């Protein structure tokens, strides 16, 4: 069964540094998402992306965050200047369409630790 | 604003006992509810969704709009059911999900 893959599995970075989290969605999927989970808290929606543009974003997704689909396979989340509170598990997801018949397929996540 | 509440952080049951993981939601529109499961060190996986009215791995969940609940049930717990379970609410036509905080189910022998 095809899977969403995320790299790296764990990223450690210093506060103020830029970090890029990478995801390879399922190949025939058209919609891409980032969610995050701070330790001990709920999984939170960050952003959805379709047709090379952001379709929806949450209040968490401020100017420090950006997403990109640089080629036909990768989907990246960039944090420009990381803060301690950005430490979390970041999940990428994809789906083949929006609506009732298109469940999200999640990756294994990247654990980001900001020191 | 929409909200999903899972009141139990941890639920511990014996093998063979019935399981009920509670989920309540708050949403003014027409909700679409899901249960996701995360086994140890694995990814979040869709377990079931209310529109399918299906039973997966013996689990069922019924949407009760009067009580705004979508509790997950299984008549006889198995050891392999031990995992983290998340209830999620989809609002509107997109795939923005609002998750609950999750319930860790531990099935003991």
Short mmCIF file of N, CA, C and O in Angstrom, two decimals, chain B:
data_model
loop_
_atom_site.label_atom_id
_atom_site.label_comp_id
_atom_site.label_asym_id
_atom_site.label_seq_id
_atom_site.Cartn_x
_atom_site.Cartn_y
_atom_site.Cartn_z
N UNK B 1 -16.98 28.20 17.52
CA UNK B 1 -15.85 27.46 16.95
C UNK B 1 -16.02 25.97 17.24
O UNK B 1 -16.61 25.58 18.23
N UNK B 2 -15.47 25.15 16.37
CA UNK B 2 -15.62 23.72 16.55
C UNK B 2 -14.63 23.21 17.60
O UNK B 2 -13.56 23.76 17.78
N UNK B 3 -15.05 22.15 18.27
CA UNK B 3 -14.21 21.56 19.30
C UNK B 3 -14.52 20.09 19.42
O UNK B 3 -15.66 19.66 19.23
N UNK B 4 -13.51 19.30 19.75
CA UNK B 4 -13.67 17.87 19.99
C UNK B 4 -13.12 17.58 21.37
O UNK B 4 -12.00 17.97 21.69
N UNK B 5 -13.90 16.87 22.15
CA UNK B 5 -13.50 16.56 23.53
C UNK B 5 -13.42 15.06 23.72
O UNK B 5 -14.38 14.34 23.46
N UNK B 6 -12.27 14.61 24.18
CA UNK B 6 -12.11 13.22 24.59
C UNK B 6 -11.75 13.27 26.07
O UNK B 6 -10.63 13.63 26.43
N UNK B 7 -12.69 12.95 26.93
CA UNK B 7 -12.49 13.21 28.36
C UNK B 7 -11.45 12.32 29.04
O UNK B 7 -10.89 12.70 30.06
N UNK B 8 -11.19 11.16 28.45
CA UNK B 8 -10.26 10.22 29.10
C UNK B 8 -8.91 10.26 28.41
O UNK B 8 -8.81 10.04 27.21
N UNK B 9 -7.87 10.51 29.21
CA UNK B 9 -6.51 10.45 28.63
C UNK B 9 -6.08 8.99 28.51
O UNK B 9 -5.36 8.62 27.60
N UNK B 10 -6.48 8.20 29.46
CA UNK B 10 -6.07 6.80 29.51
C UNK B 10 -7.26 5.94 29.88
O UNK B 10 -8.01 6.27 30.81
N UNK B 11 -7.42 4.86 29.13
CA UNK B 11 -8.46 3.89 29.45
C UNK B 11 -7.81 2.52 29.48
O UNK B 11 -7.22 2.08 28.50
N UNK B 12 -7.94 1.87 30.61
CA UNK B 12 -7.32 0.57 30.79
C UNK B 12 -8.42 -0.47 30.98
O UNK B 12 -9.28 -0.30 31.84
N UNK B 13 -8.42 -1.51 30.15
CA UNK B 13 -9.42 -2.57 30.24
C UNK B 13 -8.72 -3.91 30.16
O UNK B 13 -7.59 -4.02 29.67
N UNK B 14 -9.43 -4.95 30.61
CA UNK B 14 -8.89 -6.30 30.48
C UNK B 14 -9.29 -6.88 29.13
O UNK B 14 -10.33 -6.54 28.56
N UNK B 15 -8.46 -7.77 28.65
CA UNK B 15 -8.75 -8.48 27.41
C UNK B 15 -10.12 -9.15 27.52
O UNK B 15 -10.42 -9.79 28.54
N UNK B 16 -10.92 -8.98 26.47
CA UNK B 16 -12.25 -9.58 26.47
C UNK B 16 -13.34 -8.68 27.03
O UNK B 16 -14.53 -8.96 26.86
N UNK B 17 -12.95 -7.61 27.68
CA UNK B 17 -13.93 -6.67 28.25
C UNK B 17 -14.40 -5.70 27.17
O UNK B 17 -13.69 -5.47 26.18
N UNK B 18 -15.59 -5.13 27.35
CA UNK B 18 -16.06 -4.14 26.37
C UNK B 18 -15.28 -2.83 26.51
O UNK B 18 -14.79 -2.48 27.58
N UNK B 19 -15.19 -2.13 25.37
CA UNK B 19 -14.46 -0.87 25.33
C UNK B 19 -15.40 0.22 24.82
O UNK B 19 -16.15 0.01 23.87
N UNK B 20 -15.33 1.38 25.47
CA UNK B 20 -16.01 2.55 24.94
C UNK B 20 -15.11 3.76 25.13
O UNK B 20 -14.79 4.14 26.25
N UNK B 21 -14.70 4.33 24.02
CA UNK B 21 -13.88 5.54 24.05
C UNK B 21 -14.80 6.71 23.72
O UNK B 21 -15.41 6.74 22.66
N UNK B 22 -14.85 7.66 24.62
CA UNK B 22 -15.82 8.74 24.48
C UNK B 22 -15.29 9.90 23.63
O UNK B 22 -14.11 10.25 23.69
N UNK B 23 -16.21 10.45 22.85
CA UNK B 23 -15.90 11.62 22.04
C UNK B 23 -17.15 12.48 21.96
O UNK B 23 -18.22 12.00 21.60
N UNK B 24 -17.01 13.74 22.31
CA UNK B 24 -18.09 14.72 22.13
C UNK B 24 -17.56 15.86 21.27
O UNK B 24 -16.39 16.19 21.31
N UNK B 25 -18.46 16.44 20.51
CA UNK B 25 -18.03 17.51 19.63
C UNK B 25 -18.93 18.72 19.79
O UNK B 25 -20.05 18.62 20.30
N UNK B 26 -18.43 19.82 19.34
CA UNK B 26 -19.19 21.06 19.33
C UNK B 26 -19.02 21.68 17.95
O UNK B 26 -17.89 22.00 17.54
N UNK B 27 -20.13 21.79 17.24
CA UNK B 27 -20.08 22.37 15.89
C UNK B 27 -21.48 22.75 15.48
O UNK B 27 -22.42 21.97 15.61
N UNK B 28 -21.64 23.92 14.95
CA UNK B 28 -22.98 24.43 14.63
C UNK B 28 -23.52 23.89 13.31
O UNK B 28 -24.72 23.89 13.08
N UNK B 29 -22.65 23.41 12.45
CA UNK B 29 -23.09 22.93 11.15
C UNK B 29 -23.29 21.43 11.14
O UNK B 29 -23.49 20.79 12.17
N UNK B 30 -23.22 20.84 9.94
CA UNK B 30 -23.39 19.40 9.80
C UNK B 30 -22.02 18.73 9.95
O UNK B 30 -21.15 18.91 9.11
N UNK B 31 -21.83 17.96 11.00
CA UNK B 31 -20.49 17.44 11.28
C UNK B 31 -20.17 16.18 10.50
O UNK B 31 -21.05 15.44 10.09
N UNK B 32 -18.90 15.96 10.32
CA UNK B 32 -18.42 14.69 9.80
C UNK B 32 -17.33 14.21 10.78
O UNK B 32 -16.35 14.89 11.00
N UNK B 33 -17.55 13.05 11.36
CA UNK B 33 -16.67 12.58 12.42
C UNK B 33 -15.86 11.37 11.99
O UNK B 33 -16.31 10.54 11.20
N UNK B 34 -14.65 11.31 12.56
CA UNK B 34 -13.72 10.23 12.25
C UNK B 34 -13.08 9.73 13.55
O UNK B 34 -12.98 10.47 14.53
N UNK B 35 -12.63 8.50 13.49
CA UNK B 35 -11.71 7.99 14.51
C UNK B 35 -10.41 7.61 13.81
O UNK B 35 -10.41 6.88 12.80
N UNK B 36 -9.31 8.14 14.35
CA UNK B 36 -7.98 7.76 13.89
C UNK B 36 -7.29 6.98 15.01
O UNK B 36 -7.53 7.23 16.19
N UNK B 37 -6.42 6.06 14.62
CA UNK B 37 -5.69 5.26 15.59
C UNK B 37 -4.20 5.37 15.30
O UNK B 37 -3.78 5.50 14.15
N UNK B 38 -3.43 5.39 16.37
CA UNK B 38 -1.97 5.44 16.23
C UNK B 38 -1.38 4.35 17.11
O UNK B 38 -1.36 4.48 18.34
N UNK B 39 -0.93 3.28 16.47
CA UNK B 39 -0.26 2.22 17.20
C UNK B 39 1.16 2.68 17.53
O UNK B 39 1.69 3.59 16.90
N UNK B 40 1.77 2.00 18.48
CA UNK B 40 3.08 2.42 18.96
C UNK B 40 4.06 2.60 17.82
O UNK B 40 4.26 1.70 17.01
N UNK B 41 4.64 3.80 17.73
CA UNK B 41 5.67 4.13 16.75
C UNK B 41 5.20 4.06 15.30
O UNK B 41 5.99 3.94 14.39
N UNK B 42 3.89 4.12 15.11
CA UNK B 42 3.38 4.10 13.75
C UNK B 42 2.62 5.39 13.44
O UNK B 42 2.42 6.23 14.30
N UNK B 43 2.20 5.52 12.20
CA UNK B 43 1.52 6.73 11.78
C UNK B 43 0.06 6.73 12.20
O UNK B 43 -0.51 5.69 12.51
N UNK B 44 -0.51 7.91 12.16
CA UNK B 44 -1.96 8.03 12.35
C UNK B 44 -2.67 7.34 11.18
O UNK B 44 -2.35 7.60 10.02
N UNK B 45 -3.62 6.48 11.51
CA UNK B 45 -4.36 5.78 10.46
C UNK B 45 -5.85 5.98 10.69
O UNK B 45 -6.32 5.97 11.83
N UNK B 46 -6.56 6.14 9.60
CA UNK B 46 -8.01 6.23 9.71
C UNK B 46 -8.57 4.90 10.16
O UNK B 46 -8.29 3.86 9.56
N UNK B 47 -9.37 4.91 11.20
CA UNK B 47 -10.00 3.70 11.69
C UNK B 47 -11.40 3.59 11.09
O UNK B 47 -11.73 2.60 10.45
N UNK B 48 -12.21 4.61 11.33
CA UNK B 48 -13.52 4.62 10.69
C UNK B 48 -14.10 6.02 10.68
O UNK B 48 -13.60 6.92 11.34
N UNK B 49 -15.14 6.20 9.87
CA UNK B 49 -15.80 7.49 9.75
C UNK B 49 -17.31 7.28 9.79
O UNK B 49 -17.79 6.23 9.35
N UNK B 50 -18.01 8.25 10.27
CA UNK B 50 -19.43 8.01 10.55
C UNK B 50 -20.24 7.81 9.29
O UNK B 50 -21.22 7.10 9.28
N UNK B 51 -19.82 8.42 8.18
CA UNK B 51 -20.65 8.32 6.98
C UNK B 51 -20.61 6.91 6.40
O UNK B 51 -21.49 6.52 5.65
N UNK B 52 -19.58 6.13 6.75
CA UNK B 52 -19.47 4.79 6.20
C UNK B 52 -20.31 3.78 6.96
O UNK B 52 -20.63 2.73 6.43
N UNK B 53 -20.59 4.10 8.22
CA UNK B 53 -21.35 3.20 9.09
C UNK B 53 -20.78 1.77 9.03
O UNK B 53 -21.51 0.80 8.88
N UNK B 54 -19.47 1.68 9.09
CA UNK B 54 -18.83 0.37 8.95
C UNK B 54 -18.26 -0.06 10.29
O UNK B 54 -18.19 0.70 11.23
N UNK B 55 -17.85 -1.32 10.33
CA UNK B 55 -17.15 -1.84 11.49
C UNK B 55 -15.76 -2.24 11.04
O UNK B 55 -15.61 -3.02 10.09
N UNK B 56 -14.77 -1.68 11.69
CA UNK B 56 -13.38 -1.98 11.36
C UNK B 56 -12.71 -2.57 12.58
O UNK B 56 -12.77 -2.00 13.67
N UNK B 57 -12.10 -3.73 12.41
CA UNK B 57 -11.42 -4.42 13.52
C UNK B 57 -12.35 -4.60 14.72
O UNK B 57 -11.90 -4.59 15.86
N UNK B 58 -13.63 -4.73 14.44
CA UNK B 58 -14.60 -4.95 15.51
C UNK B 58 -15.10 -3.68 16.17
O UNK B 58 -15.97 -3.73 17.03
N UNK B 59 -14.54 -2.52 15.76
CA UNK B 59 -14.95 -1.24 16.32
C UNK B 59 -16.13 -0.67 15.55
O UNK B 59 -16.19 -0.78 14.32
N UNK B 60 -17.02 -0.01 16.26
CA UNK B 60 -18.11 0.73 15.65
C UNK B 60 -18.24 2.07 16.35
O UNK B 60 -17.78 2.23 17.49
N UNK B 61 -18.85 3.01 15.66
CA UNK B 61 -19.12 4.30 16.27
C UNK B 61 -20.36 4.87 15.63
O UNK B 61 -20.48 4.86 14.40
N UNK B 62 -21.27 5.35 16.43
CA UNK B 62 -22.51 5.93 15.93
C UNK B 62 -22.56 7.41 16.26
O UNK B 62 -22.32 7.81 17.41
N UNK B 63 -22.90 8.20 15.27
CA UNK B 63 -23.03 9.63 15.50
C UNK B 63 -24.38 9.90 16.15
O UNK B 63 -25.43 9.52 15.61
N UNK B 64 -24.35 10.52 17.30
CA UNK B 64 -25.56 10.89 18.01
C UNK B 64 -25.62 12.42 18.03
O UNK B 64 -24.97 13.06 18.84
N UNK B 65 -26.43 12.96 17.12
CA UNK B 65 -26.47 14.42 17.00
C UNK B 65 -27.14 15.07 18.20
O UNK B 65 -26.79 16.19 18.59
N UNK B 66 -28.07 14.35 18.81
CA UNK B 66 -28.74 14.91 19.99
C UNK B 66 -27.77 15.10 21.15
O UNK B 66 -27.83 16.11 21.85
N UNK B 67 -26.89 14.14 21.33
CA UNK B 67 -25.91 14.22 22.41
C UNK B 67 -24.57 14.76 21.92
O UNK B 67 -23.62 14.82 22.70
N UNK B 68 -24.49 15.09 20.66
CA UNK B 68 -23.24 15.53 20.01
C UNK B 68 -22.08 14.62 20.40
O UNK B 68 -21.04 15.07 20.91
N UNK B 69 -22.29 13.33 20.18
CA UNK B 69 -21.28 12.36 20.55
C UNK B 69 -20.98 11.42 19.40
O UNK B 69 -21.81 11.24 18.48
N UNK B 70 -19.81 10.81 19.47
CA UNK B 70 -19.38 9.84 18.46
C UNK B 70 -18.45 8.86 19.18
O UNK B 70 -17.27 8.76 18.91
N UNK B 71 -19.03 8.13 20.11
CA UNK B 71 -18.23 7.22 20.95
C UNK B 71 -17.82 6.00 20.15
O UNK B 71 -18.59 5.44 19.38
N UNK B 72 -16.62 5.54 20.42
CA UNK B 72 -16.06 4.35 19.75
C UNK B 72 -16.25 3.14 20.66
O UNK B 72 -15.87 3.19 21.83
N UNK B 73 -16.78 2.07 20.08
CA UNK B 73 -17.09 0.91 20.91
C UNK B 73 -16.57 -0.38 20.30
O UNK B 73 -16.47 -0.51 19.07
N UNK B 74 -16.25 -1.29 21.19
CA UNK B 74 -15.90 -2.64 20.75
C UNK B 74 -16.35 -3.60 21.85
O UNK B 74 -16.07 -3.35 23.03
N UNK B 75 -17.04 -4.66 21.50
CA UNK B 75 -17.60 -5.53 22.54
C UNK B 75 -16.55 -6.32 23.33
O UNK B 75 -16.72 -6.53 24.52
N UNK B 76 -15.47 -6.72 22.66
CA UNK B 76 -14.46 -7.54 23.33
C UNK B 76 -13.07 -7.04 22.97
O UNK B 76 -12.62 -7.23 21.84
N UNK B 77 -12.41 -6.42 23.91
CA UNK B 77 -11.08 -5.86 23.64
C UNK B 77 -10.04 -6.94 23.43
O UNK B 77 -10.07 -8.00 24.07
N UNK B 78 -9.12 -6.65 22.51
CA UNK B 78 -8.00 -7.55 22.25
C UNK B 78 -6.70 -6.82 22.54
O UNK B 78 -6.64 -5.57 22.48
N UNK B 79 -5.67 -7.60 22.82
CA UNK B 79 -4.39 -7.00 23.20
C UNK B 79 -3.88 -6.05 22.11
O UNK B 79 -3.35 -4.98 22.39
N UNK B 80 -4.08 -6.41 20.84
CA UNK B 80 -3.58 -5.60 19.74
C UNK B 80 -4.36 -4.30 19.55
O UNK B 80 -4.01 -3.48 18.70
N UNK B 81 -5.41 -4.10 20.33
CA UNK B 81 -6.14 -2.84 20.27
C UNK B 81 -5.44 -1.74 21.06
O UNK B 81 -5.84 -0.57 20.97
N UNK B 82 -4.45 -2.09 21.83
CA UNK B 82 -3.72 -1.08 22.61
C UNK B 82 -3.10 -0.07 21.67
O UNK B 82 -2.30 -0.42 20.79
N UNK B 83 -3.46 1.18 21.83
CA UNK B 83 -3.02 2.25 20.92
C UNK B 83 -3.57 3.57 21.42
O UNK B 83 -4.34 3.62 22.39
N UNK B 84 -3.21 4.62 20.70
CA UNK B 84 -3.76 5.95 20.95
C UNK B 84 -4.90 6.17 19.96
O UNK B 84 -4.72 5.94 18.76
N UNK B 85 -6.02 6.62 20.44
CA UNK B 85 -7.19 6.83 19.59
C UNK B 85 -7.58 8.30 19.59
O UNK B 85 -7.74 8.90 20.65
N UNK B 86 -7.74 8.84 18.40
CA UNK B 86 -8.10 10.25 18.26
C UNK B 86 -9.44 10.37 17.54
O UNK B 86 -9.63 9.80 16.47
N UNK B 87 -10.31 11.15 18.11
CA UNK B 87 -11.55 11.51 17.45
C UNK B 87 -11.30 12.81 16.69
O UNK B 87 -10.56 13.69 17.18
N UNK B 88 -11.86 12.93 15.51
CA UNK B 88 -11.63 14.13 14.71
C UNK B 88 -12.91 14.56 14.02
O UNK B 88 -13.75 13.74 13.65
N UNK B 89 -13.02 15.86 13.84
CA UNK B 89 -14.20 16.48 13.24
C UNK B 89 -13.78 17.22 11.98
O UNK B 89 -12.84 18.02 12.02
N UNK B 90 -14.46 16.94 10.89
CA UNK B 90 -14.19 17.71 9.66
C UNK B 90 -15.36 18.66 9.45
O UNK B 90 -16.52 18.25 9.50
N UNK B 91 -15.02 19.90 9.20
CA UNK B 91 -16.05 20.91 9.00
C UNK B 91 -15.90 21.50 7.61
O UNK B 91 -14.80 21.67 7.11
N UNK B 92 -16.99 21.77 6.98
CA UNK B 92 -16.93 22.34 5.64
C UNK B 92 -16.56 21.28 4.62
O UNK B 92 -16.62 20.09 4.88
N UNK B 93 -16.12 21.69 3.46
CA UNK B 93 -15.82 20.74 2.39
C UNK B 93 -14.37 20.35 2.32
O UNK B 93 -14.01 19.44 1.57
N UNK B 94 -13.53 21.01 3.08
CA UNK B 94 -12.11 20.71 2.99
C UNK B 94 -11.69 19.63 3.95
O UNK B 94 -12.51 19.00 4.60
N UNK B 95 -10.40 19.39 4.05
CA UNK B 95 -9.89 18.35 4.92
C UNK B 95 -9.22 18.92 6.16
O UNK B 95 -8.29 18.32 6.68
N UNK B 96 -9.69 20.05 6.62
CA UNK B 96 -9.19 20.58 7.88
C UNK B 96 -9.90 19.81 8.99
O UNK B 96 -11.11 19.88 9.13
N UNK B 97 -9.12 19.05 9.74
CA UNK B 97 -9.66 18.25 10.82
C UNK B 97 -9.35 18.91 12.16
O UNK B 97 -8.24 19.41 12.36
N UNK B 98 -10.32 18.88 13.03
CA UNK B 98 -10.11 19.29 14.42
C UNK B 98 -10.05 18.02 15.24
O UNK B 98 -11.01 17.24 15.26
N UNK B 99 -8.93 17.81 15.90
CA UNK B 99 -8.71 16.58 16.66
C UNK B 99 -9.01 16.79 18.14
O UNK B 99 -8.85 17.88 18.68
N UNK B 100 -9.40 15.69 18.77
CA UNK B 100 -9.42 15.68 20.22
C UNK B 100 -8.02 15.41 20.75
O UNK B 100 -7.08 15.21 19.98
N UNK B 101 -7.89 15.41 22.06
CA UNK B 101 -6.57 15.23 22.66
C UNK B 101 -6.13 13.77 22.69
O UNK B 101 -4.98 13.48 23.02
N UNK B 102 -7.04 12.87 22.34
CA UNK B 102 -6.66 11.47 22.27
C UNK B 102 -6.89 10.71 23.55
O UNK B 102 -6.87 11.28 24.65
N UNK B 103 -7.15 9.42 23.40
CA UNK B 103 -7.28 8.51 24.54
C UNK B 103 -6.34 7.34 24.31
O UNK B 103 -6.39 6.69 23.26
N UNK B 104 -5.49 7.10 25.28
CA UNK B 104 -4.59 5.94 25.22
C UNK B 104 -5.35 4.73 25.74
O UNK B 104 -5.78 4.72 26.90
N UNK B 105 -5.58 3.75 24.89
CA UNK B 105 -6.24 2.52 25.30
C UNK B 105 -5.18 1.47 25.61
O UNK B 105 -4.30 1.19 24.79
N UNK B 106 -5.29 0.92 26.80
CA UNK B 106 -4.37 -0.13 27.20
C UNK B 106 -5.19 -1.37 27.52
O UNK B 106 -6.05 -1.34 28.40
N UNK B 107 -4.94 -2.44 26.78
CA UNK B 107 -5.65 -3.68 27.01
C UNK B 107 -4.72 -4.62 27.76
O UNK B 107 -3.65 -4.98 27.26
N UNK B 108 -5.15 -5.00 28.95
CA UNK B 108 -4.31 -5.84 29.80
C UNK B 108 -4.78 -7.29 29.77
O UNK B 108 -5.97 -7.56 29.59
N UNK B 109 -3.82 -8.17 29.94
CA UNK B 109 -4.15 -9.60 29.89
C UNK B 109 -4.77 -10.06 31.20
O UNK B 109 -4.56 -9.49 32.25
#
